[in-house]
Amino acid sequence: MAKHTKTLSKLTDNVGQTSDEFQITYNHLSKVIQGNQFCPSLISNHLMVRALSLAINDSKLNSKIKINKQLLQQIDTIQIKPSALITTAMTNLFHQRFDQLNEIEALGDWIIKSRKRRNLSERSDMHIFSIEGPKWLANTAIKQKSDLNSILKENQLDQYTSGKFLADAHSIYFVKQLQKIPVNQPHPILDEVIKRDVFTAKYDRTMQVGHKVLEILIDRAPSQELDKSWEQVILTIAGDPRVASNSAKYQLWWNKLGKARIQKVIGWLSRLDLKLFLEVLEDFSKTSGNTELIRMYPSRKSFLEGVFEKDLVENSRLYLSRQAERYLKRHYKKNELPSYSVVSDQDKSIIYLKLKNAHVIEGSHSCYLWIYPHLHEDALVFNYNLTTPSYSALTSGLSAKMALKGCKPSAKILHSPAKYKWQYEGVQALKGLGMDIKGSDVLSNNDYKQFKRFYGAI
């Protein structure tokens, strides 16, 4: 380092400031910076301050220049009134590398002082050039009921649109707004936070904006029903949490949000699973003209919705036939769909429900209603890495494997329409596992009147 100091001092003390002389100085300073040997004492005269200004404006060099009090004091000893070049360079650096500067307060104070000496100061300088600058801008916009871009223009900051300082301001602005928008209702701010450059921006040293957006929406939303607009934000940013816990997206987003928030989202998405399952079931029954499917749809819909309304469902998984998947892709955007798997064979769809005291497998067509008191940890429905299981692996195959593990199903119910037999057996099986459910919970009013004639008010 002493060698570099001596060489640079000789260059700058003994030459004038012609363009060639400056280029020699700048090139040498650049080499020192690239070699990670920069220190404040190298800046010893006006020519060196000028060279430093250009180095700071070079994105390949400025990350290797440590901006600290010692360097700023060194500049002040050379230039009592800082030049426009060094003042502009430091201001640019403040906005561009706001999150990477270790002594941000020292730099902010220096910029405020330099702008004052150059008769450039504004009343807002003390607020802007501080570690709380982004928050002040966001709060000012909200207080004045103005959009953030107008506040930036008013404070002559619109030229720094690509900098980290303004990215943080935008992020905080959106987060602050989210805390005030009507709960569980569409709002223009939701369209902003699903933009990738917004939700991937850093909120602080450990979290991205997306994490704060997710926290706010999940915490503010009701437990039962989630509006589609809020649901879309969650799925766009973080995707479905019901994936392998070692997946990149889970690690990036859900791993930082805590189990309580994850479970709340799973509850919402389970309702979405049911909605989609019933939708594809209804569509297939109508388009196929299959009278059996058309007949059975209302009763299965009532049964499954009744189970959900009793708040018995803790989790779910959706297994779609290829035809059902094509239907959903035609009618929904990718970020409107939860995670699902595809049944590799047969044109049948299945929904798995994790209840408080049971596990249920229900399918389209002529699938049995399977009810398990317990499932072994090796059960297929817990394997999120297997995304294309066969139909038999989810039904009879699962039953056989679980029997070997001591977890055989307690009920295998054929959907016989006669005398509402299958609904009766389903209710009895669930009640036998300790769940508070009655026939009136899973049948329509008209069907329940008939049901009572056969089984009484159970």
CSV table of C-alpha atoms in Angstrom, one decimal:
chain,number,residue,atom,x,y,z
A,1,MET,CA,0.0,0.0,0.0
A,2,ALA,CA,2.9,2.4,0.8
A,3,LYS,CA,4.2,1.8,-2.7
A,4,HIS,CA,0.9,2.8,-4.3
A,5,THR,CA,0.6,5.9,-2.1
A,6,LYS,CA,4.1,7.0,-3.0
A,7,THR,CA,3.5,6.4,-6.7
A,8,LEU,CA,0.2,8.2,-6.8
A,9,SER,CA,1.5,11.2,-4.8
A,10,LYS,CA,4.3,11.6,-7.2
A,11,LEU,CA,2.0,11.5,-10.1
A,12,THR,CA,-0.4,14.1,-8.7
A,13,ASP,CA,2.0,16.4,-7.1
A,14,ASN,CA,4.3,16.9,-10.0
A,15,VAL,CA,1.9,17.2,-12.9
A,16,GLY,CA,-0.7,19.7,-14.1
A,17,GLN,CA,-4.3,18.7,-14.9
A,18,THR,CA,-4.1,18.1,-18.6
A,19,SER,CA,-6.3,15.3,-19.9
A,20,ASP,CA,-3.3,13.0,-20.4
A,21,GLU,CA,-2.1,13.6,-16.9
A,22,PHE,CA,-5.5,13.0,-15.4
A,23,GLN,CA,-5.9,9.8,-17.3
A,24,ILE,CA,-2.6,8.5,-16.0
A,25,THR,CA,-3.7,9.3,-12.4
A,26,TYR,CA,-7.1,7.8,-12.9
A,27,ASN,CA,-5.7,4.6,-14.5
A,28,HIS,CA,-3.4,4.1,-11.6
A,29,LEU,CA,-6.1,4.7,-9.0
A,30,SER,CA,-8.3,2.2,-10.8
A,31,LYS,CA,-5.6,-0.5,-10.6
A,32,VAL,CA,-5.2,0.2,-6.9
A,33,ILE,CA,-9.0,-0.1,-6.4
A,34,GLN,CA,-9.2,-3.3,-8.5
A,35,GLY,CA,-6.4,-4.8,-6.4
A,36,ASN,CA,-8.5,-4.1,-3.2
A,37,GLN,CA,-5.7,-1.8,-1.9
A,38,PHE,CA,-7.6,1.4,-1.8
A,39,CYS,CA,-7.3,3.6,1.4
A,40,PRO,CA,-8.4,7.2,2.2
A,41,SER,CA,-4.8,8.4,2.4
A,42,LEU,CA,-4.4,7.9,-1.4
A,43,ILE,CA,-6.7,10.8,-2.0
A,44,SER,CA,-4.2,13.6,-1.4
A,45,ASN,CA,-5.1,16.5,-3.8
A,46,HIS,CA,-7.7,17.9,-6.1
A,47,LEU,CA,-6.6,15.7,-9.0
A,48,MET,CA,-7.1,12.6,-6.9
A,49,VAL,CA,-10.5,13.8,-5.8
A,50,ARG,CA,-11.5,14.2,-9.4
A,51,ALA,CA,-10.2,10.7,-10.2
A,52,LEU,CA,-12.1,9.3,-7.2
A,53,SER,CA,-15.3,11.0,-8.5
A,54,LEU,CA,-15.0,9.1,-11.8
A,55,ALA,CA,-14.2,5.8,-10.0
A,56,ILE,CA,-17.3,6.2,-7.8
A,57,ASN,CA,-19.4,6.5,-10.9
A,58,ASP,CA,-17.9,3.2,-12.3
A,59,SER,CA,-20.1,0.3,-11.2
A,60,LYS,CA,-17.2,-2.1,-11.5
A,61,LEU,CA,-15.1,0.0,-9.1
A,62,ASN,CA,-17.4,1.6,-6.6
A,63,SER,CA,-18.2,-1.6,-4.7
A,64,LYS,CA,-14.5,-1.9,-3.8
A,65,ILE,CA,-14.3,1.7,-2.5
A,66,LYS,CA,-15.1,1.8,1.3
A,67,ILE,CA,-16.9,5.1,1.9
A,68,ASN,CA,-16.3,6.0,5.6
A,69,LYS,CA,-15.7,9.0,7.8
A,70,GLN,CA,-12.0,8.9,7.2
A,71,LEU,CA,-12.3,9.2,3.4
A,72,LEU,CA,-14.9,12.0,3.7
A,73,GLN,CA,-12.7,13.9,6.1
A,74,GLN,CA,-9.8,13.5,3.7
A,75,ILE,CA,-11.9,15.0,0.9
A,76,ASP,CA,-12.9,17.9,3.1
A,77,THR,CA,-9.2,18.8,3.9
A,78,ILE,CA,-8.6,19.1,0.1
A,79,GLN,CA,-11.8,20.8,-0.9
A,80,ILE,CA,-13.5,23.1,1.7
A,81,LYS,CA,-16.2,23.6,-0.9
A,82,PRO,CA,-16.6,20.1,-2.5
A,83,SER,CA,-16.7,20.2,-6.3
A,84,ALA,CA,-19.8,19.5,-8.2
A,85,LEU,CA,-18.2,16.3,-9.6
A,86,ILE,CA,-17.5,14.7,-6.2
A,87,THR,CA,-20.8,15.9,-4.7
A,88,THR,CA,-22.7,14.4,-7.6
A,89,ALA,CA,-20.7,11.2,-7.5
A,90,MET,CA,-21.4,10.7,-3.8
A,91,THR,CA,-25.1,11.5,-4.2
A,92,ASN,CA,-25.4,9.0,-7.0
A,93,LEU,CA,-23.6,6.4,-4.9
A,94,PHE,CA,-26.0,7.1,-1.9
A,95,HIS,CA,-29.0,6.3,-4.1
A,96,GLN,CA,-27.6,3.4,-6.1
A,97,ARG,CA,-25.9,1.4,-3.3
A,98,PHE,CA,-28.1,2.5,-0.4
A,99,ASP,CA,-28.3,-1.0,1.0
A,100,GLN,CA,-24.6,-1.8,0.7
A,101,LEU,CA,-23.0,1.2,2.4
A,102,ASN,CA,-21.8,0.5,5.9
A,103,GLU,CA,-21.6,4.1,7.0
A,104,ILE,CA,-24.7,5.4,5.3
A,105,GLU,CA,-25.4,8.1,8.0
A,106,ALA,CA,-21.9,9.5,7.6
A,107,LEU,CA,-22.3,9.8,3.9
A,108,GLY,CA,-25.7,11.3,4.2
A,109,ASP,CA,-24.4,14.0,6.6
A,110,TRP,CA,-21.5,14.7,4.2
A,111,ILE,CA,-23.9,15.1,1.2
A,112,ILE,CA,-26.2,17.5,3.3
A,113,LYS,CA,-23.2,19.6,4.3
A,114,SER,CA,-21.7,19.6,0.7
A,115,ARG,CA,-25.0,20.6,-0.9
A,116,LYS,CA,-25.4,23.4,1.6
A,117,ARG,CA,-21.9,24.7,0.8
A,118,ARG,CA,-22.8,24.6,-2.9
A,119,ASN,CA,-26.1,26.4,-2.3
A,120,LEU,CA,-28.0,23.4,-3.4
A,121,SER,CA,-29.7,22.4,-0.1
A,122,GLU,CA,-33.4,21.8,0.2
A,123,ARG,CA,-35.5,21.5,3.4
A,124,SER,CA,-36.1,17.9,2.7
A,125,ASP,CA,-32.3,17.0,2.5
A,126,MET,CA,-32.1,16.1,6.2
A,127,HIS,CA,-35.0,13.6,5.7
A,128,ILE,CA,-33.8,12.2,2.4
A,129,PHE,CA,-30.1,11.7,3.0
A,130,SER,CA,-30.5,9.5,6.0
A,131,ILE,CA,-31.1,5.8,6.7
A,132,GLU,CA,-34.8,6.6,7.1
A,133,GLY,CA,-34.9,8.4,3.7
A,134,PRO,CA,-37.0,5.7,1.9
A,135,LYS,CA,-39.4,5.5,4.7
A,136,TRP,CA,-39.8,9.3,4.9
A,137,LEU,CA,-40.6,9.4,1.2
A,138,ALA,CA,-43.2,6.6,1.4
A,139,ASN,CA,-44.8,8.2,4.5
A,140,THR,CA,-44.9,11.6,2.8
A,141,ALA,CA,-46.7,10.2,-0.2
A,142,ILE,CA,-49.2,8.5,2.0
A,143,LYS,CA,-49.7,11.5,4.3
A,144,GLN,CA,-50.3,13.8,1.3
A,145,LYS,CA,-52.5,11.2,-0.4
A,146,SER,CA,-50.3,11.4,-3.5
A,147,ASP,CA,-48.6,8.7,-5.6
A,148,LEU,CA,-44.9,8.1,-4.8
A,149,ASN,CA,-43.7,9.2,-8.3
A,150,SER,CA,-45.1,12.7,-7.8
A,151,ILE,CA,-43.2,13.0,-4.5
A,152,LEU,CA,-40.0,11.8,-6.1
A,153,LYS,CA,-40.4,14.4,-8.9
A,154,GLU,CA,-41.1,17.1,-6.3
A,155,ASN,CA,-37.9,16.3,-4.5
A,156,GLN,CA,-35.9,15.9,-7.8
A,157,LEU,CA,-35.3,12.2,-7.2
A,158,ASP,CA,-37.0,10.9,-10.3
A,159,GLN,CA,-33.6,10.7,-12.1
A,160,TYR,CA,-32.5,7.9,-9.7
A,161,THR,CA,-35.3,5.4,-10.7
A,162,SER,CA,-32.9,2.5,-11.0
A,163,GLY,CA,-31.2,3.0,-7.6
A,164,LYS,CA,-31.7,0.9,-4.5
A,165,PHE,CA,-32.8,3.9,-2.5
A,166,LEU,CA,-35.9,4.5,-4.5
A,167,ALA,CA,-36.5,0.8,-4.8
A,168,ASP,CA,-36.7,0.7,-1.0
A,169,ALA,CA,-39.0,3.7,-1.0
A,170,HIS,CA,-41.4,2.1,-3.5
A,171,SER,CA,-41.3,-1.1,-1.4
A,172,ILE,CA,-42.1,0.6,1.8
A,173,TYR,CA,-44.8,2.6,0.1
A,174,PHE,CA,-46.6,-0.5,-1.1
A,175,VAL,CA,-46.2,-2.2,2.3
A,176,LYS,CA,-47.6,0.8,4.1
A,177,GLN,CA,-50.5,1.0,1.7
A,178,LEU,CA,-51.3,-2.7,2.1
A,179,GLN,CA,-51.8,-2.2,5.8
A,180,LYS,CA,-54.7,0.2,5.1
A,181,ILE,CA,-56.5,-1.2,2.1
A,182,PRO,CA,-59.9,-2.8,2.7
A,183,VAL,CA,-59.6,-6.3,3.9
A,184,ASN,CA,-60.1,-9.2,1.5
A,185,GLN,CA,-61.1,-6.9,-1.4
A,186,PRO,CA,-59.6,-6.0,-4.8
A,187,HIS,CA,-57.4,-2.9,-4.8
A,188,PRO,CA,-55.0,-1.3,-7.4
A,189,ILE,CA,-52.1,-1.7,-5.1
A,190,LEU,CA,-52.3,-5.4,-5.4
A,191,ASP,CA,-51.6,-5.1,-9.1
A,192,GLU,CA,-48.3,-3.3,-8.2
A,193,VAL,CA,-47.0,-5.8,-5.6
A,194,ILE,CA,-47.2,-8.8,-8.0
A,195,LYS,CA,-44.7,-7.1,-10.3
A,196,ARG,CA,-41.4,-9.1,-10.0
A,197,ASP,CA,-39.2,-6.1,-9.6
A,198,VAL,CA,-41.3,-5.0,-6.7
A,199,PHE,CA,-41.7,-8.2,-4.7
A,200,THR,CA,-38.1,-9.3,-5.2
A,201,ALA,CA,-36.7,-5.9,-4.0
A,202,LYS,CA,-35.1,-6.0,-0.6
A,203,TYR,CA,-37.1,-4.8,2.3
A,204,ASP,CA,-34.3,-5.1,4.8
A,205,ARG,CA,-31.1,-7.1,5.1
A,206,THR,CA,-33.0,-10.4,5.6
A,207,MET,CA,-36.3,-10.0,3.8
A,208,GLN,CA,-37.6,-9.1,0.4
A,209,VAL,CA,-40.7,-6.9,-0.2
A,210,GLY,CA,-42.6,-10.1,-1.1
A,211,HIS,CA,-42.1,-11.4,2.5
A,212,LYS,CA,-43.7,-8.3,4.0
A,213,VAL,CA,-46.5,-8.3,1.4
A,214,LEU,CA,-47.3,-12.0,2.3
A,215,GLU,CA,-47.1,-11.3,6.0
A,216,ILE,CA,-49.6,-8.4,5.8
A,217,LEU,CA,-52.1,-10.1,3.5
A,218,ILE,CA,-52.0,-13.4,5.4
A,219,ASP,CA,-52.3,-11.7,8.8
A,220,ARG,CA,-55.1,-9.3,7.8
A,221,ALA,CA,-57.2,-11.8,5.8
A,222,PRO,CA,-60.0,-13.8,7.5
A,223,SER,CA,-59.4,-17.5,8.1
A,224,GLN,CA,-62.3,-18.9,6.1
A,225,GLU,CA,-62.7,-17.3,2.7
A,226,LEU,CA,-59.9,-15.5,0.7
A,227,ASP,CA,-60.8,-13.1,-2.1
A,228,LYS,CA,-59.4,-14.1,-5.5
A,229,SER,CA,-57.4,-10.9,-5.8
A,230,TRP,CA,-55.5,-11.6,-2.5
A,231,GLU,CA,-55.2,-15.2,-3.4
A,232,GLN,CA,-53.6,-14.3,-6.7
A,233,VAL,CA,-51.0,-12.1,-5.0
A,234,ILE,CA,-50.0,-14.9,-2.7
A,235,LEU,CA,-49.7,-17.5,-5.4
A,236,THR,CA,-47.9,-15.1,-7.8
A,237,ILE,CA,-45.2,-14.2,-5.2
A,238,ALA,CA,-44.7,-17.5,-3.3
A,239,GLY,CA,-46.6,-20.2,-5.0
A,240,ASP,CA,-48.4,-23.0,-3.2
A,241,PRO,CA,-46.7,-24.0,0.1
A,242,ARG,CA,-47.8,-27.6,-0.3
A,243,VAL,CA,-44.7,-28.6,-2.1
A,244,ALA,CA,-41.5,-30.3,-1.1
A,245,SER,CA,-40.0,-28.3,1.8
A,246,ASN,CA,-36.5,-28.4,0.1
A,247,SER,CA,-37.8,-26.8,-3.1
A,248,ALA,CA,-36.2,-23.4,-4.0
A,249,LYS,CA,-39.4,-21.5,-3.9
A,250,TYR,CA,-40.4,-22.9,-0.5
A,251,GLN,CA,-37.0,-22.1,1.0
A,252,LEU,CA,-37.1,-18.6,-0.4
A,253,TRP,CA,-40.6,-17.6,0.7
A,254,TRP,CA,-42.5,-19.9,3.0
A,255,ASN,CA,-39.5,-20.9,5.1
A,256,LYS,CA,-39.4,-17.4,6.5
A,257,LEU,CA,-43.1,-16.9,7.2
A,258,GLY,CA,-43.7,-19.4,10.0
A,259,LYS,CA,-46.0,-22.4,10.4
A,260,ALA,CA,-49.1,-20.5,11.5
A,261,ARG,CA,-49.1,-18.4,8.3
A,262,ILE,CA,-48.4,-21.4,6.2
A,263,GLN,CA,-51.3,-23.3,7.7
A,264,LYS,CA,-53.7,-20.4,7.2
A,265,VAL,CA,-52.8,-20.3,3.5
A,266,ILE,CA,-53.2,-24.1,3.2
A,267,GLY,CA,-56.7,-23.7,4.6
A,268,TRP,CA,-57.6,-21.2,1.9
A,269,LEU,CA,-56.0,-23.3,-0.9
A,270,SER,CA,-57.8,-26.4,0.3
A,271,ARG,CA,-61.0,-24.6,-0.4
A,272,LEU,CA,-59.6,-23.7,-3.8
A,273,ASP,CA,-58.8,-27.3,-4.4
A,274,LEU,CA,-62.4,-28.3,-3.7
A,275,LYS,CA,-63.7,-25.5,-5.9
A,276,LEU,CA,-61.6,-26.7,-8.8
A,277,PHE,CA,-62.3,-30.4,-8.2
A,278,LEU,CA,-66.0,-29.8,-8.3
A,279,GLU,CA,-65.7,-27.5,-11.3
A,280,VAL,CA,-63.9,-30.1,-13.4
A,281,LEU,CA,-66.2,-32.8,-12.2
A,282,GLU,CA,-69.3,-30.7,-13.2
A,283,ASP,CA,-67.7,-29.8,-16.6
A,284,PHE,CA,-66.9,-33.4,-17.4
A,285,SER,CA,-70.3,-34.6,-16.4
A,286,LYS,CA,-72.0,-32.1,-18.7
A,287,THR,CA,-69.6,-32.5,-21.7
A,288,SER,CA,-69.6,-36.3,-21.6
A,289,GLY,CA,-73.3,-36.5,-21.3
A,290,ASN,CA,-72.8,-39.3,-18.8
A,291,THR,CA,-76.1,-39.5,-16.9
A,292,GLU,CA,-74.5,-41.3,-13.9
A,293,LEU,CA,-72.0,-38.4,-13.5
A,294,ILE,CA,-74.7,-35.8,-13.9
A,295,ARG,CA,-76.8,-37.6,-11.2
A,296,MET,CA,-74.0,-38.0,-8.7
A,297,TYR,CA,-72.5,-34.5,-9.0
A,298,PRO,CA,-74.9,-32.6,-6.7
A,299,SER,CA,-74.7,-35.1,-3.9
A,300,ARG,CA,-70.8,-35.2,-3.9
A,301,LYS,CA,-70.8,-31.5,-4.0
A,302,SER,CA,-73.0,-31.2,-1.0
A,303,PHE,CA,-71.1,-33.8,1.0
A,304,LEU,CA,-67.6,-32.3,0.4
A,305,GLU,CA,-68.8,-28.7,0.9
A,306,GLY,CA,-70.5,-29.8,4.1
A,307,VAL,CA,-67.2,-31.2,5.4
A,308,PHE,CA,-65.5,-27.9,4.6
A,309,GLU,CA,-68.2,-25.8,6.2
A,310,LYS,CA,-67.7,-27.8,9.5
A,311,ASP,CA,-64.1,-26.6,9.5
A,312,LEU,CA,-62.8,-30.1,9.5
A,313,VAL,CA,-60.3,-29.8,6.7
A,314,GLU,CA,-56.7,-29.1,7.6
A,315,ASN,CA,-55.0,-29.8,4.2
A,316,SER,CA,-55.6,-31.2,0.8
A,317,ARG,CA,-54.1,-32.3,-2.4
A,318,LEU,CA,-55.6,-32.2,-5.9
A,319,TYR,CA,-54.9,-34.9,-8.5
A,320,LEU,CA,-56.3,-34.0,-11.9
A,321,SER,CA,-56.9,-36.2,-14.9
A,322,ARG,CA,-55.2,-34.9,-18.0
A,323,GLN,CA,-58.5,-33.7,-19.4
A,324,ALA,CA,-59.3,-31.8,-16.2
A,325,GLU,CA,-55.8,-30.2,-16.3
A,326,ARG,CA,-56.5,-29.0,-19.9
A,327,TYR,CA,-59.8,-27.6,-18.8
A,328,LEU,CA,-58.2,-25.6,-15.9
A,329,LYS,CA,-55.4,-24.3,-18.2
A,330,ARG,CA,-58.0,-23.0,-20.6
A,331,HIS,CA,-60.0,-21.2,-18.0
A,332,TYR,CA,-57.4,-20.0,-15.5
A,333,LYS,CA,-54.1,-18.2,-15.6
A,334,LYS,CA,-51.1,-20.0,-14.1
A,335,ASN,CA,-50.9,-17.7,-11.1
A,336,GLU,CA,-54.6,-18.4,-10.3
A,337,LEU,CA,-54.0,-22.1,-9.8
A,338,PRO,CA,-52.7,-24.0,-6.7
A,339,SER,CA,-50.2,-26.7,-6.9
A,340,TYR,CA,-51.6,-30.0,-8.2
A,341,SER,CA,-50.5,-33.4,-9.5
A,342,VAL,CA,-51.7,-35.3,-12.6
A,343,VAL,CA,-53.1,-38.8,-12.6
A,344,SER,CA,-50.9,-40.6,-15.0
A,345,ASP,CA,-53.5,-43.0,-16.3
A,346,GLN,CA,-57.3,-43.1,-16.6
A,347,ASP,CA,-59.4,-40.0,-17.0
A,348,LYS,CA,-60.3,-39.6,-13.4
A,349,SER,CA,-59.5,-36.9,-10.8
A,350,ILE,CA,-59.0,-37.3,-7.1
A,351,ILE,CA,-59.0,-35.0,-4.1
A,352,TYR,CA,-57.2,-36.0,-0.8
A,353,LEU,CA,-58.4,-34.3,2.4
A,354,LYS,CA,-56.6,-34.3,5.6
A,355,LEU,CA,-59.2,-33.9,8.3
A,356,LYS,CA,-58.7,-33.3,12.0
A,357,ASN,CA,-59.1,-37.0,12.8
A,358,ALA,CA,-59.1,-38.7,9.5
A,359,HIS,CA,-57.8,-38.8,5.9
A,360,VAL,CA,-60.2,-38.9,3.0
A,361,ILE,CA,-59.8,-39.9,-0.6
A,362,GLU,CA,-62.6,-39.0,-2.9
A,363,GLY,CA,-62.7,-39.2,-6.7
A,364,SER,CA,-64.7,-38.5,-9.8
A,365,HIS,CA,-66.6,-41.2,-11.7
A,366,SER,CA,-67.0,-44.5,-9.8
A,367,CYS,CA,-64.3,-44.0,-7.3
A,368,TYR,CA,-64.9,-45.3,-3.8
A,369,LEU,CA,-64.9,-42.9,-0.8
A,370,TRP,CA,-61.9,-44.0,1.3
A,371,ILE,CA,-61.7,-43.0,4.9
A,372,TYR,CA,-58.5,-43.7,7.0
A,373,PRO,CA,-58.1,-43.1,10.7
A,374,HIS,CA,-54.4,-42.7,10.1
A,375,LEU,CA,-51.9,-42.7,7.3
A,376,HIS,CA,-48.3,-43.9,7.5
A,377,GLU,CA,-45.7,-41.2,6.8
A,378,ASP,CA,-44.8,-43.2,3.6
A,379,ALA,CA,-48.2,-42.6,2.2
A,380,LEU,CA,-48.2,-41.4,-1.4
A,381,VAL,CA,-50.2,-38.3,-0.6
A,382,PHE,CA,-47.3,-37.0,1.6
A,383,ASN,CA,-44.8,-37.4,-1.2
A,384,TYR,CA,-44.6,-34.0,-3.0
A,385,ASN,CA,-41.8,-35.1,-5.3
A,386,LEU,CA,-44.1,-37.6,-7.0
A,387,THR,CA,-46.4,-35.5,-9.2
A,388,THR,CA,-47.8,-38.1,-11.7
A,389,PRO,CA,-49.1,-41.1,-9.6
A,390,SER,CA,-51.4,-43.7,-11.1
A,391,TYR,CA,-55.0,-43.9,-10.3
A,392,SER,CA,-54.6,-47.2,-8.5
A,393,ALA,CA,-51.7,-46.0,-6.5
A,394,LEU,CA,-54.0,-43.4,-4.9
A,395,THR,CA,-56.9,-45.8,-4.3
A,396,SER,CA,-56.6,-49.5,-4.0
A,397,GLY,CA,-52.8,-49.4,-4.0
A,398,LEU,CA,-52.7,-46.9,-1.2
A,399,SER,CA,-55.2,-49.1,0.8
A,400,ALA,CA,-53.0,-52.2,0.3
A,401,LYS,CA,-49.8,-50.4,1.3
A,402,MET,CA,-51.3,-48.8,4.3
A,403,ALA,CA,-52.7,-52.1,5.5
A,404,LEU,CA,-49.2,-53.5,5.6
A,405,LYS,CA,-48.2,-50.5,7.8
A,406,GLY,CA,-51.1,-51.1,10.2
A,407,CYS,CA,-53.1,-48.1,8.8
A,408,LYS,CA,-55.9,-49.8,6.8
A,409,PRO,CA,-59.0,-47.7,5.9
A,410,SER,CA,-61.9,-47.8,8.3
A,411,ALA,CA,-64.4,-47.3,5.4
A,412,LYS,CA,-64.5,-48.0,1.7
A,413,ILE,CA,-67.8,-46.6,0.6
A,414,LEU,CA,-69.5,-47.2,-2.8
A,415,HIS,CA,-71.5,-44.2,-4.0
A,416,SER,CA,-74.8,-46.0,-4.0
A,417,PRO,CA,-77.7,-43.5,-4.5
A,418,ALA,CA,-80.3,-45.9,-3.0
A,419,LYS,CA,-81.6,-44.5,0.3
A,420,TYR,CA,-78.7,-42.1,0.7
A,421,LYS,CA,-76.6,-45.1,1.8
A,422,TRP,CA,-73.2,-43.7,1.0
A,423,GLN,CA,-73.8,-40.4,2.8
A,424,TYR,CA,-75.1,-42.3,5.8
A,425,GLU,CA,-72.0,-44.5,5.8
A,426,GLY,CA,-69.7,-41.5,5.3
A,427,VAL,CA,-71.3,-39.6,8.2
A,428,GLN,CA,-71.1,-42.6,10.5
A,429,ALA,CA,-67.5,-43.3,9.6
A,430,LEU,CA,-66.5,-39.7,10.4
A,431,LYS,CA,-68.5,-39.6,13.6
A,432,GLY,CA,-66.8,-42.8,14.6
A,433,LEU,CA,-63.5,-41.0,14.3
A,434,GLY,CA,-64.6,-38.3,16.7
A,435,MET,CA,-65.9,-35.7,14.3
A,436,ASP,CA,-68.9,-33.5,15.0
A,437,ILE,CA,-70.9,-34.0,11.8
A,438,LYS,CA,-74.5,-34.8,11.0
A,439,GLY,CA,-76.5,-35.8,7.9
A,440,SER,CA,-77.9,-32.3,7.7
A,441,ASP,CA,-74.4,-30.9,7.3
A,442,VAL,CA,-73.7,-32.9,4.1
A,443,LEU,CA,-77.0,-33.0,2.3
A,444,SER,CA,-79.3,-30.4,0.7
A,445,ASN,CA,-82.4,-29.5,2.6
A,446,ASN,CA,-84.7,-31.6,0.4
A,447,ASP,CA,-82.4,-34.6,0.5
A,448,TYR,CA,-82.1,-34.4,4.2
A,449,LYS,CA,-85.8,-34.7,4.6
A,450,GLN,CA,-85.7,-38.0,2.7
A,451,PHE,CA,-82.6,-39.1,4.6
A,452,LYS,CA,-84.3,-38.7,8.0
A,453,ARG,CA,-87.1,-41.1,6.9
A,454,PHE,CA,-84.5,-43.8,6.6
A,455,TYR,CA,-82.0,-43.0,9.4
A,456,GLY,CA,-83.6,-40.4,11.6
A,457,ALA,CA,-82.0,-37.1,12.6
A,458,ILE,CA,-78.4,-38.2,12.8
